[in-house]
Amino acid sequence: MTALVVAFAALLAAAATATPGTAAGAPYCGITWGSGDKTTGPMSSAPLIAVRTGQHDCHDRVVFEFDGPVTGYSVGYGETYTDGEGLALSPYTAGGALLRVSLRAPAYDDEHLATVPYRVGDHAANVVRYQTLRDVVFGGSFEGYTTFAVGVRARLPFRVFLLAGPGTHSRIVLDVAHQWQQ
């Protein structure tokens, strides 16, 4: 029994002197985003004009750019359906997990002409060699909502935020972490 108490005390002492951030479960790159749904903002009439992606040390990024101010979105893990038709996009989207992205803005102008070159089911970005992103598939735009299925390697933490500019444009940015913990 005494040997067990001594061993336990040694473990406690080692844990107390560990360098912060080295213990299992420490945030990866300081990321504390989580994987729950993120929703905010009202509808906008500013059309989507571009979709692009980027790679960073701790996360991969998808940027949705609009011709005017936009603040409304809903992003979360789960099945994504095409706007207007209700067709599931999971069979057409690469990745181990699917982020459903609903932008509260159209992908067409006042004359109902498309403002992006994608058709429903088109792959909107080349994410070859990305660590986390696997696919970005256009789900359509209907009644002012625009949908994308973002395929990722696994269910990982993500964040969504807004950026103003350039000029009168605005952007909704989706970052997905490369991993959960160190």
Backbone as a chain_set.jsonl record, in Angstrom:
{"seq": "MTALVVAFAALLAAAATATPGTAAGAPYCGITWGSGDKTTGPMSSAPLIAVRTGQHDCHDRVVFEFDGPVTGYSVGYGETYTDGEGLALSPYTAGGALLRVSLRAPAYDDEHLATVPYRVGDHAANVVRYQTLRDVVFGGSFEGYTTFAVGVRARLPFRVFLLAGPGTHSRIVLDVAHQWQQ", "coords": {"N": [[0.823, -1.193, 0.0], [1.948, 1.25, 0.762], [3.847, 1.675, -1.258], [2.174, 2.152, -3.404], [0.982, 4.58, -2.642], [3.249, 6.244, -2.631], [3.936, 6.128, -5.366], [1.668, 7.322, -6.491], [1.864, 9.895, -5.362], [4.206, 10.745, -6.61], [3.354, 10.895, -9.267], [1.456, 12.978, -9.043], [3.148, 15.105, -8.312], [4.735, 15.321, -10.613], [2.819, 16.089, -12.47], [2.101, 18.559, -11.432], [4.337, 20.097, -11.914], [4.53, 20.242, -14.621], [5.027, 21.835, -17.778], [2.945, 24.515, -18.793], [0.524, 23.902, -21.351], [1.702, 21.657, -22.345], [0.492, 19.42, -21.463], [-1.701, 16.652, -22.124], [-4.556, 17.347, -24.045], [-4.362, 20.079, -24.205], [-5.153, 23.197, -25.79], [-4.967, 23.234, -29.333], [-2.752, 25.181, -31.078], [-3.746, 27.257, -29.581], [-6.411, 27.304, -30.152], [-9.795, 27.499, -29.399], [-12.32, 27.018, -30.392], [-14.474, 25.107, -30.781], [-17.134, 22.854, -31.968], [-19.773, 23.353, -32.376], [-22.934, 24.575, -33.766], [-22.971, 27.691, -35.536], [-24.532, 30.716, -35.82], [-25.804, 33.757, -37.106], [-27.021, 37.109, -37.731], [-29.016, 39.044, -40.152], [-30.92, 38.707, -43.252], [-29.548, 39.657, -46.469], [-29.274, 41.655, -49.423], [-27.012, 41.822, -50.901], [-25.063, 40.375, -53.357], [-23.32, 37.187, -53.56], [-20.041, 37.027, -54.782], [-17.597, 35.758, -55.043], [-15.68, 32.839, -54.187], [-13.146, 31.534, -52.258], [-10.227, 29.759, -51.102], [-7.828, 29.041, -48.481], [-4.678, 28.113, -46.987], [-3.412, 27.743, -43.732], [-1.14, 27.789, -40.895], [-2.402, 26.562, -38.664], [-5.014, 26.048, -39.413], [-7.449, 25.553, -42.079], [-9.011, 27.613, -44.58], [-12.084, 29.037, -45.81], [-13.339, 31.531, -47.841], [-16.024, 33.651, -48.393], [-17.038, 36.033, -50.572], [-18.785, 39.115, -50.922], [-20.71, 41.502, -52.812], [-21.187, 44.023, -51.308], [-22.565, 44.875, -48.022], [-22.805, 42.144, -45.772], [-24.074, 40.087, -43.218], [-25.295, 37.786, -42.347], [-25.447, 34.314, -41.579], [-25.437, 30.717, -41.275], [-23.824, 28.029, -39.919], [-22.887, 24.687, -39.548], [-22.258, 21.271, -38.475], [-23.413, 18.523, -40.406], [-25.88, 17.049, -42.631], [-26.122, 18.521, -45.847], [-28.297, 20.243, -47.973], [-29.428, 20.868, -51.308], [-30.423, 24.137, -52.334], [-33.773, 24.9, -52.895], [-34.296, 22.421, -54.245], [-33.763, 20.351, -52.432], [-31.976, 18.206, -52.494], [-29.711, 15.882, -51.177], [-26.316, 16.625, -50.484], [-24.199, 15.106, -49.585], [-23.411, 12.661, -50.942], [-21.919, 13.687, -53.017], [-19.849, 15.145, -52.08], [-16.571, 15.294, -50.97], [-14.857, 14.043, -48.049], [-14.642, 13.345, -44.495], [-16.435, 14.465, -42.777], [-19.151, 16.808, -42.867], [-19.711, 20.185, -43.333], [-22.451, 22.265, -43.228], [-23.19, 25.103, -44.923], [-24.973, 27.965, -44.828], [-25.636, 30.836, -46.357], [-26.92, 34.012, -45.788], [-27.694, 35.491, -48.109], [-28.02, 36.199, -51.603], [-26.854, 34.408, -54.581], [-27.081, 35.72, -56.894], [-27.995, 38.538, -58.962], [-30.028, 41.611, -58.978], [-31.525, 41.216, -61.265], [-31.823, 38.558, -61.289], [-29.67, 37.132, -62.335], [-26.928, 34.932, -62.33], [-24.215, 35.454, -60.067], [-21.938, 34.142, -59.51], [-19.817, 31.613, -60.961], [-20.847, 29.023, -60.666], [-22.781, 25.987, -60.845], [-25.444, 24.109, -59.376], [-24.083, 21.585, -57.429], [-21.52, 21.858, -58.398], [-17.978, 21.856, -57.865], [-16.49, 24.233, -55.984], [-13.943, 25.0, -55.335], [-10.433, 24.241, -55.487], [-8.961, 22.042, -53.441], [-6.771, 20.425, -53.175], [-4.079, 18.931, -51.51], [-4.598, 20.245, -49.146], [-4.68, 20.362, -45.587], [-6.941, 19.992, -43.968], [-9.404, 20.782, -45.289], [-11.512, 19.178, -47.691], [-13.339, 19.477, -49.738], [-15.44, 21.833, -51.472], [-18.596, 22.44, -52.191], [-21.075, 23.759, -54.288], [-24.347, 24.438, -53.386], [-26.447, 25.808, -54.415], [-28.692, 28.654, -54.866], [-31.456, 30.16, -53.524], [-34.387, 31.969, -53.07], [-32.995, 34.025, -51.768], [-31.179, 32.757, -50.068], [-28.007, 31.147, -49.94], [-26.261, 28.17, -50.457], [-23.642, 25.99, -49.382], [-21.78, 22.957, -49.311], [-19.271, 21.993, -47.26], [-16.717, 19.902, -47.273], [-14.771, 18.238, -44.888], [-11.852, 16.777, -43.33], [-12.442, 15.495, -40.866], [-14.743, 15.736, -38.066], [-14.088, 18.706, -36.786], [-12.878, 21.528, -34.793], [-14.3, 24.741, -35.551], [-14.567, 28.136, -36.755], [-16.47, 31.085, -37.497], [-16.462, 34.216, -39.016], [-16.859, 37.767, -39.71], [-15.668, 40.037, -42.199], [-14.958, 43.313, -43.221], [-14.728, 44.961, -46.412], [-12.681, 44.287, -49.339], [-13.05, 47.771, -50.162], [-16.432, 48.423, -50.752], [-17.202, 45.872, -50.371], [-17.877, 42.789, -48.529], [-16.978, 40.034, -46.378], [-17.575, 36.66, -45.468], [-16.0, 34.491, -43.372], [-14.788, 31.234, -42.985], [-13.072, 29.203, -40.855], [-11.399, 26.155, -40.352], [-10.037, 24.079, -37.982], [-6.927, 22.216, -37.924], [-6.673, 20.149, -36.112], [-7.903, 18.857, -32.943], [-6.601, 18.888, -30.324], [-3.363, 19.281, -28.758]], "CA": [[0.0, 0.0, 0.0], [2.82, 2.415, 0.832], [4.441, 1.868, -2.581], [1.129, 2.74, -4.23], [0.849, 5.98, -2.22], [4.453, 6.928, -3.107], [3.824, 6.247, -6.826], [0.625, 8.315, -6.759], [2.424, 11.203, -5.008], [5.172, 11.095, -7.663], [2.572, 11.31, -10.432], [0.905, 14.301, -8.748], [4.239, 16.071, -8.346], [5.122, 15.492, -12.02], [1.76, 16.857, -13.13], [2.12, 19.934, -10.928], [5.487, 20.826, -12.454], [4.512, 20.195, -16.091], [4.953, 23.121, -18.457], [1.601, 24.739, -19.342], [0.396, 23.681, -22.791], [2.284, 20.387, -22.766], [-0.358, 18.322, -21.016], [-2.676, 16.186, -23.106], [-5.791, 18.113, -23.995], [-4.125, 21.513, -24.35], [-5.664, 23.678, -27.086], [-4.074, 23.221, -30.484], [-2.499, 26.554, -31.551], [-4.575, 28.172, -28.808], [-7.768, 27.278, -30.694], [-10.845, 27.087, -28.457], [-13.531, 27.325, -31.153], [-15.569, 24.157, -30.65], [-17.712, 22.376, -33.221], [-21.214, 23.598, -32.371], [-23.474, 25.461, -34.802], [-22.741, 29.131, -35.411], [-25.563, 31.397, -36.59], [-25.991, 35.163, -36.767], [-27.298, 38.106, -38.757], [-30.213, 39.056, -40.996], [-30.786, 38.552, -44.707], [-28.961, 40.767, -47.205], [-29.454, 41.537, -50.871], [-25.69, 41.892, -51.54], [-24.805, 39.042, -53.92], [-22.039, 36.494, -53.487], [-19.306, 37.222, -56.037], [-16.383, 34.935, -55.118], [-15.376, 31.864, -53.146], [-11.743, 31.135, -52.353], [-9.737, 29.018, -49.95], [-6.439, 29.288, -48.119], [-4.067, 27.24, -45.996], [-2.695, 28.428, -42.656], [-0.412, 26.843, -40.05], [-3.26, 25.849, -37.718], [-6.356, 25.833, -39.952], [-7.738, 25.848, -43.489], [-9.982, 28.713, -44.634], [-12.95, 29.302, -46.95], [-13.798, 32.918, -47.815], [-17.154, 33.969, -49.264], [-16.999, 37.488, -50.746], [-20.054, 39.681, -51.374], [-20.693, 42.854, -53.362], [-21.958, 44.836, -50.375], [-22.515, 44.385, -46.638], [-23.504, 40.908, -45.434], [-23.771, 39.646, -41.853], [-26.08, 36.619, -41.976], [-25.01, 32.978, -41.954], [-25.633, 29.603, -40.359], [-22.838, 27.003, -40.258], [-22.849, 23.603, -38.577], [-22.022, 19.941, -39.029], [-24.601, 17.759, -40.739], [-26.229, 16.947, -44.048], [-26.4, 19.758, -46.57], [-29.238, 20.014, -49.068], [-29.457, 21.915, -52.33], [-31.5, 25.105, -52.181], [-34.842, 24.782, -53.87], [-34.595, 21.029, -54.6], [-33.67, 19.474, -51.273], [-31.132, 17.051, -52.797], [-28.58, 15.742, -50.253], [-25.026, 16.805, -51.153], [-23.147, 14.238, -49.046], [-22.823, 11.715, -51.904], [-21.125, 14.408, -54.012], [-18.884, 15.975, -51.372], [-15.499, 14.524, -50.338], [-14.548, 14.355, -46.66], [-15.173, 12.491, -43.445], [-17.512, 15.216, -42.123], [-19.73, 17.81, -43.755], [-20.212, 21.439, -42.772], [-23.487, 22.895, -44.042], [-23.017, 26.551, -44.886], [-26.103, 28.687, -45.392], [-25.349, 32.266, -46.372], [-28.18, 34.748, -45.89], [-27.516, 36.421, -49.225], [-28.167, 35.448, -52.857], [-25.74, 34.268, -55.519], [-27.621, 36.298, -58.124], [-28.221, 39.983, -58.85], [-31.427, 42.063, -58.983], [-32.186, 40.653, -62.451], [-31.758, 37.107, -61.08], [-28.558, 36.55, -63.094], [-25.914, 34.383, -61.429], [-23.048, 36.297, -59.803], [-20.799, 33.229, -59.401], [-19.863, 30.723, -62.132], [-21.147, 27.644, -60.285], [-24.122, 25.394, -60.929], [-25.668, 23.196, -58.253], [-23.234, 20.389, -57.466], [-20.153, 22.177, -58.833], [-16.924, 22.015, -56.872], [-16.179, 25.656, -56.065], [-12.542, 25.279, -54.992], [-9.466, 23.15, -55.551], [-8.348, 21.932, -52.119], [-5.742, 19.389, -53.206], [-2.963, 19.129, -50.582], [-5.0, 20.929, -47.914], [-4.605, 19.445, -44.451], [-8.262, 19.747, -43.392], [-10.468, 20.875, -46.294], [-11.553, 18.141, -48.706], [-14.218, 19.839, -50.843], [-16.374, 22.944, -51.312], [-19.578, 22.16, -53.234], [-22.152, 24.739, -54.366], [-25.659, 23.829, -53.241], [-27.467, 26.623, -55.057], [-29.171, 29.887, -54.249], [-32.907, 30.166, -53.697], [-35.096, 32.887, -52.179], [-32.053, 34.828, -50.999], [-30.227, 31.93, -49.325], [-27.021, 30.451, -50.761], [-25.798, 27.018, -49.692], [-22.443, 25.242, -49.746], [-21.354, 21.824, -48.492], [-17.821, 22.042, -47.109], [-16.22, 18.621, -46.792], [-13.535, 18.307, -44.114], [-11.262, 15.477, -43.005], [-13.16, 14.934, -39.72], [-15.447, 16.778, -37.31], [-13.036, 19.477, -36.127], [-13.332, 22.853, -34.383], [-14.348, 25.757, -36.6], [-15.096, 29.452, -36.404], [-16.988, 31.878, -38.603], [-16.458, 35.632, -38.666], [-17.118, 38.714, -40.794], [-14.647, 41.036, -42.496], [-15.374, 44.367, -44.144], [-13.785, 45.276, -47.459], [-12.133, 45.578, -49.768], [-14.037, 48.741, -50.632], [-17.778, 48.219, -50.201], [-17.441, 44.434, -50.253], [-17.75, 42.158, -47.22], [-16.624, 38.622, -46.479], [-17.83, 35.707, -44.391], [-14.819, 33.631, -43.342], [-14.916, 29.975, -42.254], [-11.802, 28.551, -40.558], [-11.538, 24.821, -39.745], [-8.753, 23.701, -37.384], [-6.315, 20.972, -38.39], [-6.879, 19.101, -35.108], [-8.549, 19.303, -31.707], [-5.696, 19.158, -29.205], [-1.948, 18.952, -28.966]], "C": [[0.863, 1.251, 0.0], [3.452, 2.704, -0.523], [3.442, 2.515, -3.519], [0.958, 4.223, -3.913], [2.035, 6.79, -2.728], [4.382, 7.146, -4.618], [2.793, 7.306, -7.2], [1.144, 9.728, -6.468], [3.425, 11.668, -6.068], [4.452, 11.56, -8.925], [1.989, 12.702, -10.239], [1.978, 15.378, -8.826], [4.673, 16.346, -9.779], [4.087, 16.334, -12.754], [1.785, 18.32, -12.705], [3.257, 20.746, -11.521], [5.533, 20.822, -13.973], [4.396, 21.608, -16.653], [3.552, 23.324, -19.018], [1.601, 24.524, -20.854], [0.999, 22.36, -23.252], [1.434, 19.204, -22.349], [-1.311, 17.915, -22.131], [-3.955, 16.983, -22.951], [-5.588, 19.613, -24.085], [-4.64, 21.969, -25.712], [-4.582, 23.657, -28.159], [-3.954, 24.647, -31.01], [-3.335, 27.586, -30.788], [-6.029, 28.202, -29.25], [-8.741, 26.73, -29.657], [-12.222, 27.246, -29.096], [-14.699, 26.393, -30.889], [-16.147, 23.776, -32.0], [-19.233, 22.54, -33.268], [-21.627, 24.567, -33.468], [-23.185, 26.924, -34.487], [-23.693, 29.839, -36.369], [-25.668, 32.842, -36.134], [-26.482, 35.947, -37.977], [-28.555, 37.921, -39.587], [-29.889, 38.767, -42.461], [-30.177, 39.818, -45.306], [-29.255, 40.564, -48.687], [-28.129, 41.625, -51.621], [-25.324, 40.511, -52.069], [-23.395, 38.514, -53.649], [-21.321, 36.674, -54.822], [-18.056, 36.357, -56.153], [-16.31, 33.978, -53.939], [-13.918, 31.486, -53.335], [-11.327, 30.446, -51.057], [-8.285, 29.38, -49.68], [-5.988, 28.315, -47.05], [-3.285, 28.079, -45.003], [-2.025, 27.371, -41.778], [-1.336, 25.977, -39.196], [-4.645, 25.518, -38.25], [-6.384, 26.056, -41.465], [-8.91, 26.822, -43.511], [-10.778, 28.687, -45.925], [-13.466, 30.72, -46.784], [-14.903, 33.091, -48.846], [-17.21, 35.497, -49.356], [-18.281, 37.981, -51.409], [-19.862, 41.101, -51.878], [-21.612, 43.743, -52.525], [-21.894, 44.236, -48.985], [-23.391, 43.155, -46.419], [-23.108, 40.524, -44.016], [-24.447, 38.332, -41.482], [-25.543, 35.298, -42.487], [-25.464, 31.981, -40.893], [-24.69, 28.495, -40.82], [-22.852, 25.943, -39.156], [-22.604, 22.275, -39.271], [-23.35, 19.245, -39.304], [-24.839, 17.747, -42.236], [-26.528, 18.326, -44.619], [-27.288, 19.412, -47.754], [-29.178, 21.166, -50.052], [-30.634, 22.842, -52.066], [-32.521, 24.93, -53.28], [-35.256, 23.362, -54.174], [-34.616, 20.09, -53.405], [-32.881, 18.2, -51.517], [-29.95, 17.018, -51.83], [-27.265, 15.843, -51.013], [-23.936, 15.865, -50.65], [-22.601, 13.234, -50.057], [-21.866, 12.377, -52.906], [-19.988, 15.219, -53.395], [-17.859, 15.097, -50.677], [-15.323, 14.958, -48.885], [-15.199, 13.395, -45.695], [-16.301, 13.136, -42.672], [-17.94, 16.338, -43.053], [-20.202, 19.02, -42.957], [-21.247, 21.999, -43.73], [-23.369, 24.4, -43.834], [-24.217, 27.182, -45.579], [-25.818, 30.173, -45.233], [-26.667, 32.999, -46.593], [-28.045, 35.891, -46.888], [-27.587, 35.598, -50.511], [-26.85, 35.304, -53.613], [-26.23, 34.703, -56.892], [-27.914, 37.771, -57.877], [-29.714, 40.315, -58.888], [-32.217, 41.543, -60.178], [-32.207, 39.127, -62.412], [-30.745, 36.416, -61.988], [-27.488, 36.105, -62.103], [-24.725, 35.331, -61.292], [-21.797, 35.468, -59.507], [-20.924, 32.212, -60.537], [-20.285, 29.283, -61.84], [-22.603, 27.279, -60.562], [-24.247, 24.446, -59.738], [-24.837, 21.926, -58.448], [-21.815, 20.647, -57.921], [-19.207, 22.285, -57.638], [-16.378, 23.432, -57.037], [-14.721, 25.981, -55.763], [-11.702, 24.028, -55.168], [-8.75, 23.109, -54.207], [-7.358, 20.765, -52.048], [-4.582, 19.832, -52.317], [-3.331, 19.958, -49.348], [-5.002, 19.909, -46.779], [-5.987, 19.067, -43.933], [-9.386, 19.781, -44.423], [-10.354, 19.745, -47.306], [-12.383, 18.537, -49.918], [-15.033, 21.071, -50.466], [-17.343, 22.836, -52.484], [-20.731, 23.163, -53.14], [-23.498, 24.022, -54.327], [-26.788, 24.654, -53.825], [-27.834, 27.858, -54.261], [-30.648, 30.006, -54.572], [-33.527, 31.057, -52.638], [-34.151, 33.626, -51.237], [-31.056, 34.064, -50.159], [-29.289, 31.247, -50.312], [-26.375, 29.375, -49.901], [-24.524, 26.418, -50.279], [-22.3, 24.064, -48.795], [-19.827, 21.894, -48.457], [-17.391, 20.72, -46.48], [-14.889, 18.809, -46.088], [-13.104, 16.894, -43.73], [-12.025, 14.761, -41.897], [-13.911, 16.07, -39.034], [-14.414, 17.483, -36.428], [-13.581, 20.836, -35.695], [-13.339, 23.81, -35.576], [-14.858, 27.067, -36.024], [-15.574, 30.128, -37.671], [-16.955, 33.329, -38.146], [-16.621, 36.475, -39.912], [-15.943, 39.657, -40.951], [-15.228, 42.058, -43.463], [-14.299, 44.56, -45.197], [-13.434, 44.072, -48.303], [-13.231, 46.484, -50.328], [-15.372, 48.522, -49.959], [-18.118, 46.746, -50.034], [-17.398, 43.993, -48.79], [-17.465, 40.681, -47.434], [-17.101, 37.859, -45.249], [-16.708, 34.683, -44.48], [-15.096, 32.417, -42.462], [-13.524, 29.378, -42.104], [-12.087, 27.207, -39.904], [-10.149, 24.385, -39.281], [-8.244, 22.388, -37.964], [-6.515, 19.825, -37.397], [-7.514, 19.712, -33.868], [-7.543, 19.761, -30.667], [-4.277, 18.783, -29.568], [-1.65, 17.567, -28.437]], "O": [[0.545, 2.219, -0.692], [3.58, 3.868, -0.903], [3.82, 3.344, -4.346], [0.804, 5.036, -4.825], [1.853, 7.909, -3.206], [4.728, 8.222, -5.105], [3.015, 8.096, -8.117], [0.891, 10.652, -7.241], [3.483, 12.855, -6.386], [4.888, 12.508, -9.578], [2.018, 13.521, -11.157], [1.728, 16.459, -9.36], [4.95, 17.494, -10.127], [4.438, 17.192, -13.565], [1.523, 19.213, -13.511], [3.151, 21.969, -11.621], [6.48, 21.346, -14.56], [3.74, 22.468, -16.065], [3.01, 22.419, -19.652], [2.542, 24.906, -21.55], [0.837, 21.975, -24.41], [1.64, 18.094, -22.838], [-1.681, 18.73, -22.976], [-4.383, 17.261, -21.831], [-6.567, 20.359, -24.044], [-4.574, 21.215, -26.684], [-3.431, 24.019, -27.911], [-4.965, 25.259, -31.355], [-3.6, 28.672, -31.305], [-6.802, 29.034, -28.776], [-8.543, 25.646, -29.109], [-13.188, 27.574, -28.408], [-15.831, 26.863, -30.781], [-15.728, 24.285, -33.039], [-19.899, 21.932, -34.106], [-20.8, 25.284, -34.029], [-23.16, 27.334, -33.327], [-23.667, 29.598, -37.576], [-25.63, 33.131, -34.938], [-26.366, 35.488, -39.113], [-29.088, 36.819, -39.716], [-28.729, 38.607, -42.84], [-30.274, 40.903, -44.733], [-29.458, 39.439, -49.144], [-28.111, 41.515, -52.847], [-25.279, 39.557, -51.292], [-22.431, 39.27, -53.526], [-21.925, 36.492, -55.879], [-17.502, 36.227, -57.244], [-16.805, 34.263, -52.849], [-13.497, 31.155, -54.444], [-12.013, 30.551, -50.04], [-7.601, 29.949, -50.531], [-6.798, 27.763, -46.305], [-2.582, 29.015, -45.385], [-2.318, 26.183, -41.91], [-1.08, 24.785, -39.024], [-5.387, 24.778, -37.604], [-5.479, 26.657, -42.044], [-9.71, 26.857, -42.576], [-10.253, 28.367, -46.991], [-13.972, 31.082, -45.721], [-14.747, 32.731, -50.013], [-17.405, 36.176, -48.348], [-18.799, 37.354, -52.333], [-18.966, 41.815, -51.43], [-22.677, 44.158, -52.981], [-21.247, 43.209, -48.778], [-24.555, 43.121, -46.821], [-21.937, 40.623, -43.648], [-24.196, 37.807, -40.397], [-25.219, 35.161, -43.667], [-25.824, 32.35, -39.775], [-24.745, 28.069, -41.974], [-22.831, 26.274, -37.97], [-22.724, 22.164, -40.492], [-24.296, 19.366, -38.525], [-24.096, 18.354, -43.007], [-27.113, 19.181, -43.952], [-27.063, 18.42, -48.448], [-28.909, 22.305, -49.672], [-31.701, 22.405, -51.634], [-32.173, 24.825, -54.457], [-36.445, 23.098, -54.35], [-35.399, 19.141, -53.371], [-33.091, 17.207, -50.821], [-29.257, 18.023, -51.676], [-27.106, 15.223, -52.064], [-22.85, 15.825, -51.229], [-21.399, 12.971, -50.033], [-21.089, 11.687, -53.568], [-19.25, 15.901, -54.107], [-18.228, 14.241, -49.874], [-15.605, 16.104, -48.535], [-16.173, 12.718, -46.024], [-17.051, 12.447, -41.982], [-17.178, 16.763, -43.922], [-20.993, 18.891, -42.022], [-20.962, 22.189, -44.913], [-23.441, 24.896, -42.71], [-24.448, 26.961, -46.768], [-25.766, 30.697, -44.12], [-27.437, 32.645, -47.485], [-28.246, 37.064, -46.572], [-27.246, 34.415, -50.502], [-25.868, 35.987, -53.322], [-25.848, 34.135, -57.915], [-28.062, 38.203, -56.734], [-30.559, 39.421, -58.837], [-33.442, 41.439, -60.114], [-32.57, 38.482, -63.396], [-30.929, 35.259, -62.366], [-27.181, 36.82, -61.149], [-24.281, 35.933, -62.27], [-20.722, 36.022, -59.279], [-22.028, 31.974, -61.027], [-20.099, 28.409, -62.686], [-23.507, 28.114, -60.523], [-23.239, 24.033, -59.166], [-24.889, 21.286, -59.498], [-20.975, 19.75, -57.843], [-19.584, 22.739, -56.558], [-15.867, 23.788, -58.098], [-14.304, 27.128, -55.92], [-12.187, 22.906, -55.02], [-8.015, 24.036, -53.867], [-7.141, 20.193, -50.98], [-4.158, 20.986, -52.374], [-2.445, 20.335, -48.581], [-5.292, 18.732, -46.992], [-6.188, 17.932, -43.499], [-10.238, 18.893, -44.428], [-9.255, 19.388, -47.733], [-12.174, 18.008, -51.009], [-15.286, 21.323, -49.288], [-16.974, 23.101, -53.629], [-21.29, 23.39, -52.067], [-23.759, 23.12, -55.123], [-27.952, 24.262, -53.748], [-27.359, 28.076, -53.146], [-31.049, 29.961, -55.735], [-33.231, 30.923, -51.451], [-34.46, 33.831, -50.063], [-30.157, 34.675, -49.583], [-29.71, 30.819, -51.386], [-25.987, 29.629, -48.761], [-24.349, 26.347, -51.496], [-22.652, 24.157, -47.619], [-19.173, 21.859, -49.499], [-17.666, 20.454, -45.31], [-13.985, 19.456, -46.616], [-13.887, 15.947, -43.797], [-12.235, 13.55, -41.975], [-13.733, 17.237, -39.385], [-13.932, 16.917, -35.447], [-14.633, 21.258, -36.176], [-12.511, 23.71, -36.482], [-15.485, 27.107, -34.965], [-15.144, 29.793, -38.775], [-17.366, 33.643, -37.029], [-16.535, 35.971, -41.032], [-15.298, 40.034, -39.973], [-15.916, 41.695, -44.418], [-13.114, 44.358, -44.933], [-13.854, 42.954, -48.002], [-14.214, 46.009, -50.896], [-15.447, 48.444, -48.732], [-19.219, 46.413, -49.596], [-16.939, 44.735, -47.922], [-17.677, 40.142, -48.52], [-17.033, 38.363, -44.128], [-16.488, 34.079, -45.53], [-15.577, 32.551, -41.337], [-12.864, 29.078, -43.1], [-12.921, 27.121, -39.003], [-9.208, 24.326, -40.072], [-9.022, 21.556, -38.431], [-6.524, 18.659, -37.791], [-7.645, 20.932, -33.759], [-7.618, 20.889, -30.18], [-4.022, 18.072, -30.54], [-0.511, 17.106, -28.519]]}, "num_chains": 1, "name": "protein.A"}
